[in-house]
CSV table of C-alpha atoms in Angstrom, one decimal:
chain,number,residue,atom,x,y,z
A,1,MET,CA,-5.8,9.2,19.7
A,2,LYS,CA,-6.9,8.4,16.2
A,3,ILE,CA,-4.2,8.7,13.4
A,4,LEU,CA,-4.6,8.2,9.6
A,5,LEU,CA,-0.8,7.3,8.0
A,6,LEU,CA,-0.7,7.7,4.3
A,7,GLY,CA,1.5,5.9,2.3
A,8,GLY,CA,2.3,3.7,4.5
A,9,VAL,CA,2.8,0.6,2.5
A,10,GLY,CA,5.8,1.5,1.3
A,11,LEU,CA,9.3,1.1,2.8
A,12,MET,CA,9.0,3.4,5.3
A,13,GLY,CA,5.4,3.4,6.5
A,14,PRO,CA,5.0,0.1,7.9
A,15,ALA,CA,8.2,1.1,10.4
A,16,VAL,CA,5.6,4.7,11.6
A,17,ALA,CA,2.5,2.4,11.7
A,18,ARG,CA,4.0,-0.8,13.9
A,19,ASP,CA,5.5,2.1,16.0
A,20,LEU,CA,1.9,3.7,16.6
A,21,LEU,CA,0.5,0.9,17.2
A,22,LYS,CA,2.5,0.8,20.3
A,23,GLY,CA,2.3,4.0,21.8
A,24,SER,CA,-0.2,3.9,24.6
A,25,VAL,CA,-2.0,7.5,23.6
A,26,VAL,CA,-2.8,5.8,19.9
A,27,ASP,CA,-6.6,4.2,19.9
A,28,HIS,CA,-6.4,3.6,16.4
A,29,VAL,CA,-4.1,3.7,13.6
A,30,VAL,CA,-5.4,3.7,9.5
A,31,VAL,CA,-3.5,3.1,6.6
A,32,GLY,CA,-4.3,4.6,3.5
A,33,ASP,CA,-3.0,3.9,0.2
A,34,ILE,CA,-3.8,3.1,-3.6
A,35,ALA,CA,-2.7,-0.7,-3.1
A,36,LYS,CA,-5.1,-2.9,-1.7
A,37,ASP,CA,-3.2,-5.1,-2.1
A,38,LYS,CA,-0.2,-4.3,-0.1
A,39,LEU,CA,-2.9,-3.0,3.0
A,40,GLU,CA,-4.5,-6.7,2.8
A,41,GLN,CA,-0.6,-7.6,3.4
A,42,LEU,CA,0.3,-5.6,6.0
A,43,GLU,CA,-3.1,-6.3,7.8
A,44,LYS,CA,-2.7,-10.3,7.5
A,45,LYS,CA,0.9,-9.5,8.8
A,46,VAL,CA,0.8,-6.8,11.9
A,47,LYS,CA,-2.4,-8.4,13.1
A,48,ASN,CA,-3.5,-5.8,15.5
A,49,LYS,CA,-7.1,-4.5,16.8
A,50,LYS,CA,-6.1,-0.8,16.3
A,51,LEU,CA,-4.9,-1.1,12.9
A,52,SER,CA,-7.5,-1.4,10.2
A,53,THR,CA,-6.5,-0.3,6.5
A,54,ASP,CA,-8.4,2.1,3.7
A,55,VAL,CA,-8.1,2.7,-0.4
A,56,VAL,CA,-7.3,6.1,-0.4
A,57,ASP,CA,-6.5,8.4,-3.4
A,58,VAL,CA,-4.1,11.4,-2.2
A,59,ARG,CA,-4.6,12.4,-5.9
A,60,ASP,CA,-8.2,13.8,-5.1
A,61,GLN,CA,-7.7,16.5,-2.6
A,62,ASP,CA,-11.6,17.4,-2.6
A,63,TRP,CA,-12.0,13.9,-2.1
A,64,LEU,CA,-9.3,13.2,0.6
A,65,ILE,CA,-10.9,16.7,3.2
A,66,SER,CA,-13.8,15.0,3.9
A,67,TYR,CA,-12.5,11.6,4.0
A,68,ILE,CA,-10.7,13.3,6.9
A,69,LYS,CA,-12.9,15.3,8.2
A,70,LYS,CA,-16.1,12.4,8.3
A,71,GLU,CA,-13.5,9.9,9.7
A,72,GLN,CA,-12.7,12.9,12.3
A,73,PHE,CA,-8.7,11.7,12.8
A,74,ASP,CA,-7.0,13.9,15.6
A,75,CYS,CA,-3.8,13.8,13.1
A,76,VAL,CA,-2.2,12.7,9.7
A,77,ILE,CA,1.1,11.4,9.0
A,78,ASN,CA,2.4,11.3,5.6
A,79,SER,CA,4.8,8.9,4.4
A,80,LEU,CA,4.2,9.8,1.0
A,81,PRO,CA,6.6,10.3,-1.9
A,82,HIS,CA,7.9,14.0,-2.3
A,83,ALA,CA,5.5,15.1,-5.5
A,84,PHE,CA,1.8,14.5,-2.7
A,85,SER,CA,3.4,16.4,0.2
A,86,VAL,CA,2.5,19.8,-0.3
A,87,SER,CA,-1.6,18.8,-1.4
A,88,SER,CA,-1.5,16.2,1.3
A,89,ILE,CA,-0.4,18.8,3.5
A,90,GLU,CA,-2.6,21.3,2.2
A,91,ALA,CA,-5.7,18.8,2.6
A,92,GLY,CA,-5.4,18.2,6.0
A,93,ILE,CA,-5.3,22.2,6.8
A,94,LYS,CA,-8.4,22.2,5.0
A,95,ALA,CA,-9.9,19.3,7.2
A,96,GLY,CA,-8.2,21.6,10.1
A,97,VAL,CA,-6.0,18.4,11.3
A,98,ASN,CA,-2.3,18.0,12.8
A,99,VAL,CA,-0.4,17.2,10.4
A,100,VAL,CA,3.5,15.3,10.3
A,101,ASP,CA,5.2,14.6,7.3
A,102,LEU,CA,8.4,13.1,6.1
A,103,ALA,CA,9.4,15.1,2.9
A,104,PHE,CA,11.0,18.5,2.3
A,105,GLU,CA,9.5,20.7,-0.4
A,106,PRO,CA,10.2,24.1,-0.4
A,107,PRO,CA,5.9,25.5,-0.5
A,108,GLN,CA,6.0,24.1,2.7
A,109,LEU,CA,7.5,27.7,3.6
A,110,GLU,CA,5.0,29.5,2.7
A,111,MET,CA,2.0,27.4,4.7
A,112,ASP,CA,2.5,28.8,8.0
A,113,THR,CA,-0.4,31.4,8.2
A,114,ALA,CA,-2.7,28.7,6.3
A,115,ALA,CA,-2.2,26.2,9.6
A,116,LYS,CA,-2.7,29.2,12.0
A,117,LYS,CA,-5.6,30.0,10.8
A,118,ALA,CA,-7.1,26.7,10.7
A,119,GLY,CA,-5.4,25.8,14.8
A,120,VAL,CA,-3.9,23.3,13.3
A,121,THR,CA,0.6,21.9,13.8
A,122,VAL,CA,2.4,21.0,11.0
A,123,VAL,CA,5.3,19.3,11.5
A,124,PRO,CA,7.1,18.7,7.7
A,125,ALA,CA,10.5,17.5,7.3
A,126,CYS,CA,10.7,15.4,10.1
A,127,GLY,CA,11.8,11.8,8.9
A,128,MET,CA,16.2,11.3,9.5
A,129,ASP,CA,17.5,13.6,7.2
A,130,PRO,CA,15.6,15.9,7.0
A,131,GLY,CA,14.5,15.0,10.1
A,132,ILE,CA,16.1,14.0,13.4
A,133,THR,CA,19.4,16.0,11.5
A,134,ASN,CA,18.0,19.1,11.9
A,135,VAL,CA,17.0,18.2,15.6
A,136,LEU,CA,20.2,18.2,17.0
A,137,THR,CA,21.4,21.0,14.6
A,138,GLY,CA,18.8,23.5,16.6
A,139,ILE,CA,19.9,22.1,19.4
A,140,GLY,CA,23.4,22.8,18.8
A,141,VAL,CA,22.3,26.1,17.8
A,142,SER,CA,20.5,26.9,21.3
A,143,MET,CA,23.4,25.5,23.3
A,144,LEU,CA,25.8,28.5,21.4
A,145,ASP,CA,25.5,32.4,22.0
A,146,LYS,CA,26.3,32.5,18.4
A,147,ALA,CA,26.5,29.5,16.0
A,148,GLU,CA,28.8,30.6,13.4
A,149,GLU,CA,29.4,27.1,11.3
A,150,ILE,CA,27.1,24.0,10.4
A,151,HIS,CA,28.0,20.6,9.0
A,152,ILE,CA,26.0,17.7,8.5
A,153,ILE,CA,26.9,14.2,7.5
A,154,ALA,CA,23.9,11.9,7.3
A,155,GLY,CA,22.5,9.4,5.0
A,156,GLY,CA,21.2,5.2,5.2
A,157,ILE,CA,24.5,2.6,3.8
A,158,PRO,CA,24.2,-1.2,3.4
A,159,ASP,CA,26.3,-3.4,5.7
A,160,LYS,CA,29.3,-3.3,3.4
A,161,PRO,CA,30.0,-2.2,-0.2
A,162,TYR,CA,28.0,-4.6,-2.7
A,163,PRO,CA,28.6,-4.4,-6.2
A,164,PRO,CA,28.4,-3.3,-8.6
A,165,LEU,CA,27.8,0.7,-6.9
A,166,ASN,CA,28.7,-0.5,-3.7
A,167,HIS,CA,25.1,0.4,-2.7
A,168,LYS,CA,22.0,-0.7,-2.3
A,169,ILE,CA,18.7,0.5,-2.2
A,170,LEU,CA,17.2,1.7,0.9
A,171,PHE,CA,14.1,4.2,0.1
A,172,ARG,CA,12.5,4.7,-3.7
A,173,LEU,CA,15.4,4.4,-5.9
A,174,GLU,CA,13.4,7.9,-7.8
A,175,SER,CA,14.2,9.5,-4.8
A,176,LEU,CA,17.6,8.1,-4.2
A,177,TRP,CA,18.1,10.0,-8.4
A,178,MET,CA,16.7,13.2,-6.6
A,179,GLU,CA,19.1,13.5,-4.2
A,180,TYR,CA,22.1,13.0,-6.8
A,181,ILE,CA,21.0,15.4,-9.4
A,182,GLU,CA,18.8,18.5,-7.3
A,183,PRO,CA,20.4,21.5,-6.4
A,184,SER,CA,22.2,21.9,-3.0
A,185,LEU,CA,21.3,24.7,-1.2
A,186,ALA,CA,24.1,25.7,1.4
A,187,ILE,CA,25.5,28.6,3.0
A,188,ARG,CA,28.4,30.4,2.1
A,189,ASN,CA,29.9,33.7,3.9
A,190,GLY,CA,26.5,33.9,5.5
A,191,LYS,CA,24.5,33.7,1.6
A,192,LYS,CA,22.6,30.9,0.6
A,193,VAL,CA,23.8,29.3,-2.7
A,194,HIS,CA,23.3,26.5,-4.7
A,195,LEU,CA,26.3,24.4,-4.5
A,196,GLU,CA,27.1,21.1,-7.2
A,197,THR,CA,25.6,18.3,-6.1
A,198,LEU,CA,28.2,15.7,-5.5
A,199,SER,CA,31.0,18.0,-4.8
A,200,GLU,CA,33.2,18.6,-2.2
A,201,VAL,CA,33.7,14.6,-1.5
A,202,GLU,CA,35.3,14.0,1.7
A,203,THR,CA,36.3,11.0,3.9
A,204,ALA,CA,34.5,10.8,7.6
A,205,GLU,CA,35.7,7.7,9.6
A,206,PHE,CA,32.8,6.7,11.6
A,207,PRO,CA,33.6,4.0,14.8
A,208,GLY,CA,32.3,0.7,14.0
A,209,VAL,CA,31.5,1.5,10.6
A,210,GLY,CA,34.8,2.4,8.5
A,211,THR,CA,36.0,5.2,6.2
A,212,LEU,CA,33.0,6.6,4.2
A,213,GLU,CA,32.4,9.2,1.5
A,214,ALA,CA,30.5,12.1,2.3
A,215,ALA,CA,29.7,14.0,-0.5
A,216,ILE,CA,27.0,17.6,-1.0
A,217,THR,CA,23.6,16.4,-1.4
A,218,PRO,CA,20.2,18.8,-1.1
A,219,THR,CA,19.2,17.6,2.4
A,220,LEU,CA,19.2,21.0,4.7
A,221,ALA,CA,15.8,21.2,4.5
A,222,SER,CA,14.1,24.4,6.3
A,223,MET,CA,17.3,25.1,7.8
A,224,PRO,CA,18.8,28.1,5.6
A,225,TYR,CA,15.6,29.5,6.2
A,226,THR,CA,15.1,29.1,9.8
A,227,LEU,CA,18.6,29.2,11.3
A,228,LYS,CA,19.4,32.8,10.7
A,229,GLY,CA,23.1,34.6,11.1
A,230,VAL,CA,25.0,31.5,10.1
A,231,LYS,CA,28.3,32.0,8.2
A,232,GLU,CA,28.5,27.9,6.4
A,233,MET,CA,26.0,25.5,6.6
A,234,ASP,CA,25.8,22.4,4.5
A,235,CYS,CA,24.6,18.4,4.1
A,236,LYS,CA,26.4,15.4,3.0
A,237,CYS,CA,25.7,12.0,2.3
A,238,PRO,CA,27.6,9.2,2.9
A,239,ARG,CA,28.5,6.4,0.6
A,240,TRP,CA,30.9,3.5,0.6
A,241,PRO,CA,34.2,4.7,-1.0
A,242,GLY,CA,33.8,4.7,-5.0
A,243,HIS,CA,30.4,4.9,-5.0
A,244,TYR,CA,29.8,8.6,-6.0
A,245,ASP,CA,32.4,8.1,-9.1
A,246,LYS,CA,30.2,5.4,-10.4
A,247,ILE,CA,27.3,8.2,-10.3
A,248,LYS,CA,29.3,10.7,-11.4
A,249,ALA,CA,30.3,8.4,-14.7
A,250,PHE,CA,26.5,8.1,-14.7
A,251,ILE,CA,25.8,11.6,-14.5
A,252,LYS,CA,28.0,12.9,-17.0
A,253,CYS,CA,26.8,9.9,-19.5
A,254,GLY,CA,23.2,11.5,-19.7
A,255,LEU,CA,21.6,8.4,-17.8
A,256,LEU,CA,20.4,10.2,-15.1
A,257,ASP,CA,18.6,12.6,-17.3
A,258,ALA,CA,15.1,12.8,-17.6
A,259,ASP,CA,14.7,14.8,-21.1
A,260,PRO,CA,13.4,11.2,-23.5
A,261,VAL,CA,16.1,10.1,-26.4
A,262,LYS,CA,15.3,8.5,-29.6
A,263,ILE,CA,16.5,5.3,-30.1
A,264,GLY,CA,15.3,3.9,-33.6
A,265,GLU,CA,11.7,4.5,-33.3
A,266,THR,CA,11.4,4.7,-29.9
A,267,LYS,CA,11.7,7.4,-27.1
A,268,ILE,CA,12.8,6.3,-24.1
A,269,VAL,CA,14.1,8.7,-20.8
A,270,PRO,CA,17.5,7.8,-19.6
A,271,ARG,CA,16.8,7.6,-15.7
A,272,ASP,CA,13.7,5.8,-16.1
A,273,PHE,CA,15.8,2.9,-18.8
A,274,LEU,CA,18.5,3.1,-15.6
A,275,SER,CA,16.1,2.6,-12.9
A,276,ALA,CA,14.4,-0.4,-14.6
A,277,LEU,CA,18.0,-1.7,-15.1
A,278,LEU,CA,18.9,-1.2,-11.9
A,279,SER,CA,16.2,-1.9,-9.8
A,280,PRO,CA,16.2,-5.8,-9.2
A,281,VAL,CA,20.5,-5.8,-9.2
A,282,MET,CA,20.2,-2.6,-5.9
A,283,GLU,CA,17.5,-4.0,-3.8
A,284,LEU,CA,19.3,-4.5,0.1
A,285,GLY,CA,17.3,-8.7,-0.8
A,286,GLU,CA,18.7,-10.6,2.1
A,287,GLY,CA,21.4,-7.5,2.9
A,288,LYS,CA,21.2,-5.2,6.3
A,289,ASP,CA,21.6,-1.8,6.4
A,290,ILE,CA,23.5,1.2,8.6
A,291,THR,CA,22.7,5.0,9.3
A,292,VAL,CA,25.3,6.9,10.4
A,293,ILE,CA,24.3,10.8,11.6
A,294,ARG,CA,26.8,13.4,12.6
A,295,VAL,CA,25.9,17.0,13.2
A,296,MET,CA,28.3,19.2,14.1
A,297,VAL,CA,28.2,22.7,15.5
A,298,SER,CA,30.9,25.4,16.1
A,299,GLY,CA,30.5,29.1,17.7
A,300,LYS,CA,30.8,31.0,20.4
A,301,LYS,CA,29.7,30.4,23.8
A,302,GLU,CA,30.9,32.3,26.5
A,303,GLY,CA,33.7,34.0,24.5
A,304,LYS,CA,35.3,30.7,24.1
A,305,ASP,CA,35.4,28.7,20.7
A,306,THR,CA,32.7,25.9,21.3
A,307,PHE,CA,32.7,22.4,19.3
A,308,ILE,CA,29.2,20.5,19.8
A,309,GLN,CA,29.4,17.0,18.1
A,310,PHE,CA,26.2,14.4,18.3
A,311,ASP,CA,26.7,11.1,16.6
A,312,ILE,CA,24.4,8.3,16.0
A,313,THR,CA,24.9,4.9,14.7
A,314,ASP,CA,22.0,3.5,14.5
A,315,TRP,CA,21.7,-0.4,13.1
A,316,TYR,CA,19.1,-3.0,11.4
A,317,ASP,CA,16.9,-4.1,13.5
A,318,LYS,CA,16.9,-7.8,13.3
A,319,LYS,CA,14.0,-8.8,16.1
A,320,GLU,CA,11.3,-6.1,14.4
A,321,ASN,CA,13.3,-6.9,10.8
A,322,ILE,CA,13.4,-3.2,10.2
A,323,THR,CA,15.8,-1.3,8.0
A,324,SER,CA,18.0,0.9,10.0
A,325,VAL,CA,17.1,3.7,7.3
A,326,ALA,CA,12.5,2.9,8.3
A,327,ARG,CA,13.6,3.2,11.9
A,328,THR,CA,15.9,6.6,12.1
A,329,THR,CA,13.1,7.9,9.4
A,330,GLY,CA,9.8,6.5,10.1
A,331,TYR,CA,10.5,6.3,14.3
A,332,PRO,CA,10.6,10.6,14.5
A,333,ALA,CA,7.6,10.8,12.9
A,334,SER,CA,5.5,8.7,15.2
A,335,ILE,CA,7.3,10.6,18.4
A,336,VAL,CA,6.2,14.0,16.9
A,337,ALA,CA,2.8,12.6,16.4
A,338,GLN,CA,2.1,10.9,19.7
A,339,MET,CA,3.9,14.2,21.5
A,340,ILE,CA,1.4,16.0,19.6
A,341,GLY,CA,-1.3,13.9,21.2
A,342,ARG,CA,-0.1,13.9,24.5
A,343,GLY,CA,-0.3,17.8,24.4
A,344,GLU,CA,3.5,18.0,24.8
A,345,ILE,CA,3.7,20.0,21.3
A,346,THR,CA,1.0,22.3,21.3
A,347,GLU,CA,1.8,25.5,19.2
A,348,LYS,CA,0.1,25.8,16.1
A,349,GLY,CA,1.1,26.7,12.7
A,350,VAL,CA,3.8,25.3,10.2
A,351,LEU,CA,6.7,24.5,12.5
A,352,PHE,CA,10.0,22.2,11.1
A,353,PRO,CA,11.4,19.9,13.4
A,354,GLU,CA,14.7,22.3,14.4
A,355,GLN,CA,11.6,24.8,15.6
A,356,VAL,CA,9.2,22.2,17.4
A,357,ILE,CA,11.5,20.3,18.9
A,358,THR,CA,12.7,23.4,21.7
A,359,PRO,CA,15.1,22.9,24.7
A,360,GLU,CA,12.6,22.0,26.5
A,361,LEU,CA,11.1,19.4,24.4
A,362,PHE,CA,14.6,17.9,23.7
A,363,GLY,CA,14.6,15.6,26.8
A,364,ILE,CA,11.5,14.0,25.7
A,365,PHE,CA,12.5,13.5,22.2
A,366,ASN,CA,15.8,12.6,23.3
A,367,ALA,CA,14.2,9.8,25.6
A,368,GLU,CA,12.0,8.6,23.3
A,369,LEU,CA,14.8,7.9,20.8
A,370,ALA,CA,16.7,6.1,23.4
A,371,LYS,CA,13.1,4.0,24.0
A,372,ARG,CA,13.7,2.5,20.3
A,373,ASN,CA,17.5,2.2,20.9
A,374,ILE,CA,18.4,5.1,18.8
A,375,MET,CA,21.2,7.0,21.2
A,376,ILE,CA,22.7,10.0,20.5
A,377,GLN,CA,26.1,10.6,21.8
A,378,GLU,CA,27.0,14.1,22.3
A,379,THR,CA,30.7,15.8,22.1
A,380,ILE,CA,31.5,19.4,23.1
A,381,THR,CA,35.1,21.0,23.1
A,382,THR,CA,35.8,24.0,24.2
A,383,THR,CA,39.3,26.6,23.0
A,384,HIS,CA,40.1,29.9,25.2
A,385,GLU,CA,40.9,32.6,22.9
A,386,LEU,CA,44.6,33.9,22.8
């Protein structure tokens, strides 16, 4: 199996590359990126005969299609900024190759016909949240006769509340800002609604971690479209207490606005200015990180009220020197790509994680996570109706 990993020198890509190289079904991994110096650094650091790098500019879609065809890749994995997700998936479909993408963008919902016509499998939103959360939600729904409510808390946090914002950057700062300001799709009373992002703050206790705050964020991705008949559905992101109050103050003061403001004779974008100031302050540096995932699905099973909860707590990998967020975001994409390569996933079209990892395939997916020491804890509670 020959795989092209696009955007492989960012914060998530190297984890995907390293995991792929361990796979027995993987013969060759080409990491493609526009940053030549970082590609060279990756090759020197990894030193694996199955790994090579190439300068790839995904902004030139026609060239990318030709490149994929010429090199005869079996699968493309996109670890790219969200802005390049849709065009890169389109390139993969036009080149007739399977695609796994870490990001979710709404236009992916409209690409199923093209993918089926091309005879390829496309799995977007295949990271942690969305990604693992989608899989666990889909499995929870399949365990019930009727699912009624879905509530998710998932995300990465530093190992302690570092000042000044009680947080550190675990992926691109620009992506973090978007998570705080984009509209948040949810389900209320069986209908799709947009909730105020960072609203409905609640506290939640996570064993081994402590008390965290969770607020509404726009990470449900495809699930409001693929999981039908649910009365309530939302997703919240966990943070150390106090962080969201600070971010809300930034938003209220206009510091996350994208429209330029004039200061003297100069125009600046407040969000860019804030990012420039905070990037060095919020780097993880020598710090470690934690991922917490809690998926709660409730409904009816054989006439009983049934509550299903899945929990994952994952920690920075000291041995491999890989952040927990990189592990939980990157490894699902690697696992799914290899399942395609082994012929375990054969269905064609655009399939989101809650669709592609069926109950029949969940055992394989779960076992692959466990091999990487990402452990799922399941709790089921039932009550008889009176």
